[in-house]
Structure formats: structure tokens, C-alpha cells
PDB file of C-alpha atoms and ligand atoms in Angstrom:
ATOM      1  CA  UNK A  16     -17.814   0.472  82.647  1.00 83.00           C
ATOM      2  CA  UNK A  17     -13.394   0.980  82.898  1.00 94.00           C
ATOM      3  CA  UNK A  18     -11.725  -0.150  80.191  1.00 96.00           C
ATOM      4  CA  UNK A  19     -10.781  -3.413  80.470  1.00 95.00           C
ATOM      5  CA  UNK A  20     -14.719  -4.571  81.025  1.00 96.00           C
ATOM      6  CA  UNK A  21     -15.228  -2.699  77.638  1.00 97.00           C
ATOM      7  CA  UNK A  22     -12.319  -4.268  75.878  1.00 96.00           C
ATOM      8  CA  UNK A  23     -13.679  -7.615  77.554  1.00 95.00           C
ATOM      9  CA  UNK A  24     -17.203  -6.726  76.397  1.00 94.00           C
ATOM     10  CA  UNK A  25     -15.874  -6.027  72.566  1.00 93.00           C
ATOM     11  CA  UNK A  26     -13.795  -9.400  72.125  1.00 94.00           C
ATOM     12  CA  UNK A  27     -16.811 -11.302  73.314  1.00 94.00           C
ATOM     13  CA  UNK A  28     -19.016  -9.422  70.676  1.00 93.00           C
ATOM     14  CA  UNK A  29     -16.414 -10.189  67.803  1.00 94.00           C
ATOM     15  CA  UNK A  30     -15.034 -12.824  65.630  1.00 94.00           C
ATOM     16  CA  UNK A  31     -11.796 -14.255  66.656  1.00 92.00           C
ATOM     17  CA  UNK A  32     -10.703 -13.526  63.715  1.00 94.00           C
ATOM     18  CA  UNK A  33     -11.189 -10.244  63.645  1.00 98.00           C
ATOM     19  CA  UNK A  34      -8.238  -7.830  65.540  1.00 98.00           C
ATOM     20  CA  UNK A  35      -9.664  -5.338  68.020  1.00 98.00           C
ATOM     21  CA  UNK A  36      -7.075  -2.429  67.394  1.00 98.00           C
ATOM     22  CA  UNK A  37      -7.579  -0.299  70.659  1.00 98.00           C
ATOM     23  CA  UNK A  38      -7.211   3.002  69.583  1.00 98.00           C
ATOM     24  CA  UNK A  39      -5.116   5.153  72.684  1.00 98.00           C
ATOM     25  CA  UNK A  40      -4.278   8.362  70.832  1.00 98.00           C
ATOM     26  CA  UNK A  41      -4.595  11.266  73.041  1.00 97.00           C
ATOM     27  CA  UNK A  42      -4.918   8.375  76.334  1.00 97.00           C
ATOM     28  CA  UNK A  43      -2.554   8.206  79.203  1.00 97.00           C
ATOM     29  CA  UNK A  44      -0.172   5.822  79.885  1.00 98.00           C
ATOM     30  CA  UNK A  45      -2.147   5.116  82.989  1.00 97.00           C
ATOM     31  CA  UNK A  46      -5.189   4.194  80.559  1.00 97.00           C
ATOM     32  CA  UNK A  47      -3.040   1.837  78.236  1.00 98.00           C
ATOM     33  CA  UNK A  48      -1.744   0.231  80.774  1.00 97.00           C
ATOM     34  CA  UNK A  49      -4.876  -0.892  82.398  1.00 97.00           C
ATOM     35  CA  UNK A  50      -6.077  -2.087  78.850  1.00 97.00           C
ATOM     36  CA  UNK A  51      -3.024  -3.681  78.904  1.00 98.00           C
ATOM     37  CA  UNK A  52      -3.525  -5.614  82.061  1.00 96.00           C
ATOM     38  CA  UNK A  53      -6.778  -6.861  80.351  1.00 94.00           C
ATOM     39  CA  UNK A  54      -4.160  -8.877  78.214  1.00 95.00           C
ATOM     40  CA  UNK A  55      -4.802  -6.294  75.552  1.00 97.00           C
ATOM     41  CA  UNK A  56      -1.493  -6.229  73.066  1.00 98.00           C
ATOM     42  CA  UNK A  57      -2.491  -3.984  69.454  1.00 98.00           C
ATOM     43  CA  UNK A  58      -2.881  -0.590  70.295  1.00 98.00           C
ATOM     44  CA  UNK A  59      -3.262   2.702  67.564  1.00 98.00           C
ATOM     45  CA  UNK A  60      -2.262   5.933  67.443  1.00 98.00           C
ATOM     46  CA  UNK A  61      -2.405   8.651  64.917  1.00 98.00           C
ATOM     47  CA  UNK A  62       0.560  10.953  65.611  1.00 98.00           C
ATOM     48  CA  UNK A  63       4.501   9.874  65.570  1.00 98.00           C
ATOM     49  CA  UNK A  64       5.647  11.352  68.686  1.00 98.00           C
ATOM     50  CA  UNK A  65       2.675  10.867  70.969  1.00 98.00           C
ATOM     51  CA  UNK A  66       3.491   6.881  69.720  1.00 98.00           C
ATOM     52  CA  UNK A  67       7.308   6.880  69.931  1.00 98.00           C
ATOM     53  CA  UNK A  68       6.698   8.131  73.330  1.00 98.00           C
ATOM     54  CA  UNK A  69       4.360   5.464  75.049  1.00 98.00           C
ATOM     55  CA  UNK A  70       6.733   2.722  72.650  1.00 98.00           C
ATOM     56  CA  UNK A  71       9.099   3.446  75.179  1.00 98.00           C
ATOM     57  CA  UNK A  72       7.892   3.443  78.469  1.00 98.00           C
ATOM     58  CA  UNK A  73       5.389   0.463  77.770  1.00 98.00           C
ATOM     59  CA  UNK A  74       5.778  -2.805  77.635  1.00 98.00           C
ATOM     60  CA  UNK A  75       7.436  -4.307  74.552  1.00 98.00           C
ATOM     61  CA  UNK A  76       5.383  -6.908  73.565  1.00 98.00           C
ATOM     62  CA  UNK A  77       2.763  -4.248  72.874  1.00 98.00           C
ATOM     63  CA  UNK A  78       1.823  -4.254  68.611  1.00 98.00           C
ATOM     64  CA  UNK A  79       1.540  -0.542  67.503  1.00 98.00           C
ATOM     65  CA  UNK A  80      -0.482   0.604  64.596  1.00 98.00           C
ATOM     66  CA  UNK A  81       0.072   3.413  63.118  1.00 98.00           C
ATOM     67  CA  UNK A  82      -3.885   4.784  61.360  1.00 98.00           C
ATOM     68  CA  UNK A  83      -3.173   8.680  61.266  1.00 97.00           C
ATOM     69  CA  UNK A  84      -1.553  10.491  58.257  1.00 96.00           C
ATOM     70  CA  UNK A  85       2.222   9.629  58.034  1.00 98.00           C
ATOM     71  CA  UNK A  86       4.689  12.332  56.913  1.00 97.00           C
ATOM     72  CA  UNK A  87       7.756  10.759  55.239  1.00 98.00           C
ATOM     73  CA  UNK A  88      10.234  12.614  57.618  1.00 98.00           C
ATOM     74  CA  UNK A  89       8.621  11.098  60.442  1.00 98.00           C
ATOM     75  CA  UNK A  90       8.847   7.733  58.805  1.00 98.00           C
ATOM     76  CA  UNK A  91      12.400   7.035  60.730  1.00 98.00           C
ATOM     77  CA  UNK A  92      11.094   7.494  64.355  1.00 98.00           C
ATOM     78  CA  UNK A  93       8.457   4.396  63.818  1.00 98.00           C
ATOM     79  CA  UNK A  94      10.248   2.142  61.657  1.00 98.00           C
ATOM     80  CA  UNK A  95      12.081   0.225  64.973  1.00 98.00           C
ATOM     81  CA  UNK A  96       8.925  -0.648  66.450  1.00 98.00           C
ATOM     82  CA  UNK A  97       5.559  -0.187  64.658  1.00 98.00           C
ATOM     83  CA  UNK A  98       3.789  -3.382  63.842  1.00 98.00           C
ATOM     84  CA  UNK A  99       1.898  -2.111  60.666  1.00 98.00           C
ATOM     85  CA  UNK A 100       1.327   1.345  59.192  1.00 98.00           C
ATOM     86  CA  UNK A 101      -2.653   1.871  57.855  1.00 98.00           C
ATOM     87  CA  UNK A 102      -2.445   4.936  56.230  1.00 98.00           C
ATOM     88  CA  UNK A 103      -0.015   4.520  53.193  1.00 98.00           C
ATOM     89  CA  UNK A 104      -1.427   6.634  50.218  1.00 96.00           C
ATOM     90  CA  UNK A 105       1.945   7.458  48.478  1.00 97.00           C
ATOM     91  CA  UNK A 106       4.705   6.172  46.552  1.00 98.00           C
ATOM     92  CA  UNK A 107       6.943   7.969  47.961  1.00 98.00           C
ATOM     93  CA  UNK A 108       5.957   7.627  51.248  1.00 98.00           C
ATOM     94  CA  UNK A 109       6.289   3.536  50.568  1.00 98.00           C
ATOM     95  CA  UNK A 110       9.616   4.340  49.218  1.00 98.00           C
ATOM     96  CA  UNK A 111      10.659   5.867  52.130  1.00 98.00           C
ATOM     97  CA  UNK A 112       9.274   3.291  54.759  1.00 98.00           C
ATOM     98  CA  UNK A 113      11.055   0.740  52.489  1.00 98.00           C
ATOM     99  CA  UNK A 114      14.405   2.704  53.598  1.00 98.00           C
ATOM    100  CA  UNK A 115      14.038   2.907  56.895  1.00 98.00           C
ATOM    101  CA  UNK A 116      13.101  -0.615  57.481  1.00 98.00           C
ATOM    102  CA  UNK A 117      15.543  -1.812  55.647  1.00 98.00           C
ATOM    103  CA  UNK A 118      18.172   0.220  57.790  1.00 98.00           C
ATOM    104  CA  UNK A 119      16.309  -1.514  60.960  1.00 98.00           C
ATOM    105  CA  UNK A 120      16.478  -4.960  59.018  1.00 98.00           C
ATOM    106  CA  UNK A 121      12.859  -5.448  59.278  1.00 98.00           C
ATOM    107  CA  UNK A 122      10.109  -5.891  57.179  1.00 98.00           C
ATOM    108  CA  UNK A 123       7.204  -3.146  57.873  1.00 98.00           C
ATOM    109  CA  UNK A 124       3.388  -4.709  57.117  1.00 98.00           C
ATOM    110  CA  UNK A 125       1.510  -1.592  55.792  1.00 98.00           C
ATOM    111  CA  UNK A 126      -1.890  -1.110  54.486  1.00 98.00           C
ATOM    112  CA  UNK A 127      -3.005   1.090  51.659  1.00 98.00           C
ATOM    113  CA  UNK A 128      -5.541   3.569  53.000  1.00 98.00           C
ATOM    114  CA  UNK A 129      -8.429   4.528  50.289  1.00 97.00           C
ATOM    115  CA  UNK A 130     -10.765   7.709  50.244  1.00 96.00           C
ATOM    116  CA  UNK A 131     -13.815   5.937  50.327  1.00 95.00           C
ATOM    117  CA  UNK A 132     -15.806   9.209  51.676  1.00 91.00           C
ATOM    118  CA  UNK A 133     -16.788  12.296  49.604  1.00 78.00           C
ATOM    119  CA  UNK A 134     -15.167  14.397  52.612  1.00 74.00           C
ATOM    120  CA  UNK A 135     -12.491  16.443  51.298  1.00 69.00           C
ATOM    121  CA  UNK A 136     -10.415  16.299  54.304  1.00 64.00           C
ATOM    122  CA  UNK A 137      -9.952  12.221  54.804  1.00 66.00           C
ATOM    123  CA  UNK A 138      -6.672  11.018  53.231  1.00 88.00           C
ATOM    124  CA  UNK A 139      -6.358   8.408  50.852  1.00 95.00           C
ATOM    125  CA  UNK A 140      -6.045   7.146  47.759  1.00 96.00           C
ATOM    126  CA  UNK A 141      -9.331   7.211  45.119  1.00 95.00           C
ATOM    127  CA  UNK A 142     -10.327   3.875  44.065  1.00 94.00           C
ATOM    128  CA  UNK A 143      -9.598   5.244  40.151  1.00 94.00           C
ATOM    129  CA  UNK A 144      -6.045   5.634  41.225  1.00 95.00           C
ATOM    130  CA  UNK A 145      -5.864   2.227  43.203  1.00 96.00           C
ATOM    131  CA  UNK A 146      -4.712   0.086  40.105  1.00 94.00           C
ATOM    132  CA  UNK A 147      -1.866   2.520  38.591  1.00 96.00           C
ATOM    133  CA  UNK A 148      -0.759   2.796  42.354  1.00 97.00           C
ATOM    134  CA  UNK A 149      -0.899  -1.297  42.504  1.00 96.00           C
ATOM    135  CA  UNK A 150       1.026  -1.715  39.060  1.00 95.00           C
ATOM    136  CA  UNK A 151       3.519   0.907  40.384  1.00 97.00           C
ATOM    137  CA  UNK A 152       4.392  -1.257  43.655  1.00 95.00           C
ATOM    138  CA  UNK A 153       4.895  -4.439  41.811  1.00 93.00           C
ATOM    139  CA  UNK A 154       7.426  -2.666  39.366  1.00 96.00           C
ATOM    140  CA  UNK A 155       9.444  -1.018  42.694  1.00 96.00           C
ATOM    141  CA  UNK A 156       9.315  -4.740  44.278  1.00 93.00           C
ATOM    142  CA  UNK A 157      10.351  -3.347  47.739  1.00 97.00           C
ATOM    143  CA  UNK A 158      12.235  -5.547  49.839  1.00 97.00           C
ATOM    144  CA  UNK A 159      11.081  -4.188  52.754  1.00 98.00           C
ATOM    145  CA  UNK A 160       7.909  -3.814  52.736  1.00 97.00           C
ATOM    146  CA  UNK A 161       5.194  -5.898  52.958  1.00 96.00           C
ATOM    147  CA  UNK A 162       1.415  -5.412  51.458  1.00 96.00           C
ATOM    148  CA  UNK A 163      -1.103  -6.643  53.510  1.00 97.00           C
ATOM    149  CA  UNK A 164      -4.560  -5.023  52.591  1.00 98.00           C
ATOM    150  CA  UNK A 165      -6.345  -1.625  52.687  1.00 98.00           C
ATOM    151  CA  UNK A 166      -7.935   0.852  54.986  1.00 98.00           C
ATOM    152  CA  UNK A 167     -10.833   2.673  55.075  1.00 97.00           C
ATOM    153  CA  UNK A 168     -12.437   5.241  56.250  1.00 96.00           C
ATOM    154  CA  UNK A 169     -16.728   6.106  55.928  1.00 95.00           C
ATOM    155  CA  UNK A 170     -18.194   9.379  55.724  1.00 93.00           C
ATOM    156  CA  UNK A 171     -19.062  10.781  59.367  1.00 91.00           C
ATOM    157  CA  UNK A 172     -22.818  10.731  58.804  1.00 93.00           C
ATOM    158  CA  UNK A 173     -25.862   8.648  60.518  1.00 93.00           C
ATOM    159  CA  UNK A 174     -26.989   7.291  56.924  1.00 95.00           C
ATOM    160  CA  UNK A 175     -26.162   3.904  57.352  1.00 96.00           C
ATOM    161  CA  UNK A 176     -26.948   3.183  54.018  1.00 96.00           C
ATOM    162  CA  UNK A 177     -24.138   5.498  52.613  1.00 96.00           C
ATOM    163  CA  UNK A 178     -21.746   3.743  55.156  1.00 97.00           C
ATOM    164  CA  UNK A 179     -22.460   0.263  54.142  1.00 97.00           C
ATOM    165  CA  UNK A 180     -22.451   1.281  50.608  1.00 97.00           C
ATOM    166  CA  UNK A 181     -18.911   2.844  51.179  1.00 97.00           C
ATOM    167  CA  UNK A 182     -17.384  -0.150  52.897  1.00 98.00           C
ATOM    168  CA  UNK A 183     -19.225  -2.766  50.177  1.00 97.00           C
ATOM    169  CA  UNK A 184     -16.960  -0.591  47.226  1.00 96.00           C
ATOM    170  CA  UNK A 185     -13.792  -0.830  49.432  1.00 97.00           C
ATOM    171  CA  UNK A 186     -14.698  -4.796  50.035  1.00 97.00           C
ATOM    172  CA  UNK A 187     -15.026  -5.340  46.623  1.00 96.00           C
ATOM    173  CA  UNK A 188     -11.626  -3.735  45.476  1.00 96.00           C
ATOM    174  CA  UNK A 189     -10.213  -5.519  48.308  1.00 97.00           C
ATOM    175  CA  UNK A 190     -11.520  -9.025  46.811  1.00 95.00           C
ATOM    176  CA  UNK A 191      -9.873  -8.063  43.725  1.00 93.00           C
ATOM    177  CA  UNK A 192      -6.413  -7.594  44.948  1.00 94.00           C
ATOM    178  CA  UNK A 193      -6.484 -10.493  47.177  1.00 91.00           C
ATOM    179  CA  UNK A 194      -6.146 -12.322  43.858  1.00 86.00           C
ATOM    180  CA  UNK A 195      -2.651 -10.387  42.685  1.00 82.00           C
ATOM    181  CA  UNK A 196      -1.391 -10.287  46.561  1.00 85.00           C
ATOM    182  CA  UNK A 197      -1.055 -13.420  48.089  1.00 81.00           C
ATOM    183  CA  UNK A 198      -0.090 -11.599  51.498  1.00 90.00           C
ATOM    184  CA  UNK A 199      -3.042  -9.784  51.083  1.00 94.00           C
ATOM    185  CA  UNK A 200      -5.219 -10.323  54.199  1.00 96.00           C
ATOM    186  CA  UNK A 201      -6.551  -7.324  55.980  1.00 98.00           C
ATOM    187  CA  UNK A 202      -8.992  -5.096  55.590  1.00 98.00           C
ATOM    188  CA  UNK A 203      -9.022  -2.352  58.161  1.00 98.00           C
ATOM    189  CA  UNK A 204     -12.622  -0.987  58.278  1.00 98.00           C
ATOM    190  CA  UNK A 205     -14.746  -0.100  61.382  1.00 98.00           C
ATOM    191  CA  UNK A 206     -14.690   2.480  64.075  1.00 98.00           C
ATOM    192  CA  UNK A 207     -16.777   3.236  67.111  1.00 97.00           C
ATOM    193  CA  UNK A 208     -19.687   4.219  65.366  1.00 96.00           C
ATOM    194  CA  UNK A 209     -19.219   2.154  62.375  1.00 97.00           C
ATOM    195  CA  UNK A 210     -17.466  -1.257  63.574  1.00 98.00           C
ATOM    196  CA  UNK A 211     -21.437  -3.424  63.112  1.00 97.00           C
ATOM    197  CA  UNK A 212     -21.715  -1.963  59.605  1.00 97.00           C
ATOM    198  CA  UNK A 213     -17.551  -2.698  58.843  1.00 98.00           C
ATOM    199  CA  UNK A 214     -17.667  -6.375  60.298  1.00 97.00           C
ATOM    200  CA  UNK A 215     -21.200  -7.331  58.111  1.00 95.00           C
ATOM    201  CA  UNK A 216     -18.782  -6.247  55.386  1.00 95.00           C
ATOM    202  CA  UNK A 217     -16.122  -8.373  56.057  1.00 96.00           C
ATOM    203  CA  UNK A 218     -13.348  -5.882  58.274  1.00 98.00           C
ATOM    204  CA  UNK A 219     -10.667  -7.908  59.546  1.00 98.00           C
ATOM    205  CA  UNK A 220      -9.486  -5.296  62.189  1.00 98.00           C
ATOM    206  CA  UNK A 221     -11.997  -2.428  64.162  1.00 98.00           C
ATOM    207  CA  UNK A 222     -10.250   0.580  65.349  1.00 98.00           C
ATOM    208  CA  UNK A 223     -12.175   1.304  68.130  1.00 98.00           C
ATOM    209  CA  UNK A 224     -11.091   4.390  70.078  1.00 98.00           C
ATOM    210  CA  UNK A 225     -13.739   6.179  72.323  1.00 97.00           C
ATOM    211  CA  UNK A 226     -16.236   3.376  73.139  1.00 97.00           C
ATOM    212  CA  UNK A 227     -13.066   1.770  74.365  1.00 97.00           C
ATOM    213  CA  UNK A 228     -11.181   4.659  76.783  1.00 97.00           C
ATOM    214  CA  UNK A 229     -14.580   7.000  76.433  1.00 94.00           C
ATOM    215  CA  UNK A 230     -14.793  10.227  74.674  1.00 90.00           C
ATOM    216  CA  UNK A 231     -11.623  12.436  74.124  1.00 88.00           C
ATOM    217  CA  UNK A 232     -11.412  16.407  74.856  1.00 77.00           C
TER     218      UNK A 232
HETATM  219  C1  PLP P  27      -9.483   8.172  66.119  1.00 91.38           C
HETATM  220  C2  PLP P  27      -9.511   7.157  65.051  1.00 91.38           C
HETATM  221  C3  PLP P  27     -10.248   5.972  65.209  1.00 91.38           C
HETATM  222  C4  PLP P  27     -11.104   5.655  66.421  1.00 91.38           C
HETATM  223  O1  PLP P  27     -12.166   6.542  66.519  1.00 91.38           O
HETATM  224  P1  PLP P  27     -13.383   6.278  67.550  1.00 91.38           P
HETATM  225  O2  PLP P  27     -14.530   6.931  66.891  1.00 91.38           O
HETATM  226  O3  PLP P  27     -12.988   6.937  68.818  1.00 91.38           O
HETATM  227  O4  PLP P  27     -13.557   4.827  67.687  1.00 91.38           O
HETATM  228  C5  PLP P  27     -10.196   5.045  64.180  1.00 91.38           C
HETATM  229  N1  PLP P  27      -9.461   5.251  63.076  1.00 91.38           N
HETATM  230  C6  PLP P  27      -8.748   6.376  62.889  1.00 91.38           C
HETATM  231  C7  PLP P  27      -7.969   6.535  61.630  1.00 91.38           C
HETATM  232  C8  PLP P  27      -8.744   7.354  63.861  1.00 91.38           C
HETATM  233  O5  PLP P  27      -8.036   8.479  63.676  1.00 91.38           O
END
């Protein structure tokens, strides 16, 4: 199968109102461009320069999603271009996103990524901390910045019954905030392995990486 058959494949297997976020990190420009040609637009990466890069020698009407960690000095590279940042878990990483797109004069769409694994080593924020965190964004009342749902990540396991029950908490918090947010819209759940278990849930975008472009080295 190339790539466009299995981005073809994938939007035939999903909602329409679900966003198919092909994830290209690591990928060649050769690769994203023939996803591309599918008519594929939203595209993710998870590292600042390896984005910035491909921003600029591919097309422009291409939407690119941030999903890895963010540092806050690398904030400034993005803020031009990207079309919405998953992986907010700080204050002052919202602070300084806020910043930079006002200096652009845009307003940047994030998402507020949530540790909804036990695994030490995913980033987010825990659900405990989520409404503190919310109260803290209404008082700051960024200009900038726009709130449009969470991200998640599920523990890398086969126990499909831990997965669903991680995505069910994150759905439920998400529920919650919908009624505070009135931009509040997406919920980015779902990867190659995971994306059936994340849509049943409700996941409004799948970030699917290798069973789009095929394993990475
Ligand atoms: C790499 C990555 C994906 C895609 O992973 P696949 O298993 O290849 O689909 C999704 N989300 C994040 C945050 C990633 O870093």
C-alpha cells in the first residue's frame, strides 16, 4: 500500500467529522508531498526545527500541528505558521505562545495535553491539576490564544481495557469543560494502535503516524 491509498483507506474508515492528522515527523519531504497530492492538508510533527523546515519548502496551504513537547524558547519559530499546538501543559508556556502570536497578529488554537498514562515519561498535565490550571487561564484572559480542547495520550500496552478506560477519564473531563469553554471542541485522542479505541470514545482528531508513511527507524 503507498501512502496516499492508506490515507485514502483511513478517511473512508472515519467520520467526517473527525480530522485525520497525518503524522510526518521523521518523513521526507518526498513522503509529504505525495500525501499531499492525495489532497491531504493537516500534517504533525513533534520537533520545532524538523517542522519549521518542511513549513518552508511545502506548500502553504498545508495545516501544521504541533503534538511533541514544546520548549518555550522554541515557541517563536512556530508561532507564524502552526495551525494548533497539542501539547500545552504550562502556564508559562501559554504565556509565552500568547506573546509570540500576538507579535505575528494571530490567534494560535492550542490544546491542553493531559497525562492520562501511569508512564512517567509522557508529558502532561494530571487530571487533579486540570481545574487550578483552567481557573488560572480564565484569570490571564489571553488575547491570543485560543482554547480549543485537550490531548491525550494512553499507556503503550495491548490491554485494551486500560486504554479505553484511559480515554473514557479524559472524555469525561473533556465533557466538563465543554460547558465553561464555548470554543471548546476537540479532543485529540487516537494513534496508530489506538485510533478504534479513541474514536468509540468520542476523539475528534487521530494522529496517525506509522500506519500512514509505515514504520520509522
Ligand atoms: C509519533 C506520534 C504519534 C503517531 O504515532 P504512530 O504510532 O506512528 O501513529 C501520535 N501522537 C504523538 C504525540 C506522537 O509523538
Amino acid at each position: 500500500m503507498s501512502i496516499s491509498d492508506n490515507i485514502i483507506k483511513f478517511k473512508k474508515k472515519i467520520s467526517s467529522k473527525v480530522k485525520l492528522i497525518a503524522v510526518s515527523k521523521t518523513k521526507s519531504i518526498i513522503e509529504i508531498k505525495e500525501a499531499y497530492d492525495s489532497n491531504h492538508k493537516l500534517f504533525g510533527e513533534n520537533k520545532v526545527q524538523e517542522m519549521t523546515e518542511k513549513w518552508k519548502v511545502l506548500p502553504k496551504d498545508i495545516e501544521w500541528h504541533m503534538i511533541g513537547h514544546l520548549q518555550k524558547n522554541k515557541v517563536k519559530y512556530i508561532a507564524p505558521y502552526v495551525s494548533l499546538i497539542h501539547s500545552v501543559d504550562s502556564i508559562r508556556l501559554l504565556n509565552e505562545i500568547n506573546k509570540q502570536a500576538k507579535k505575528n497578529n494571530r490567534i494560535i488554537n492550542c490544546l491542553i495535553q493531559v497525562n492520562i498514562s501511569e508512564e512517567k515519561s509522557k508529558f502532561g498535565l494530571q487530571i487533579n491539576n486540570l481545574p487550578d490550571f483552567f481557573n488560572q487561564i480564565i484569570e490571564n484572559s489571553y488575547e491570543s490564544i485560543e482554547i480549543i480542547g485537550l490531548m491525550g495520550m494512553a499507556s503503550f500496552t495491548e490491554n485494551e481495557e486500560k486504554i479505553f478506560n484511559e480515554f473514557t477519564s479524559l472524555k469525561e473531563v473533556f465533557i466538563n469543560l465543554k460547558g465553561k469553554f464555548p470554543r471548546f471542541s476537540e479532543l485529540s485522542i487516537g494513534m496508530s494502535s489506538d485510533y478504534k479505541i479513541a474514536l468509540k470514545q468520542g476523539s475528534t482528531m487521530i494522529r496517525i503516524g506509522s500506519k500512514i508513511f509505515g514504520y520509522r527507524n
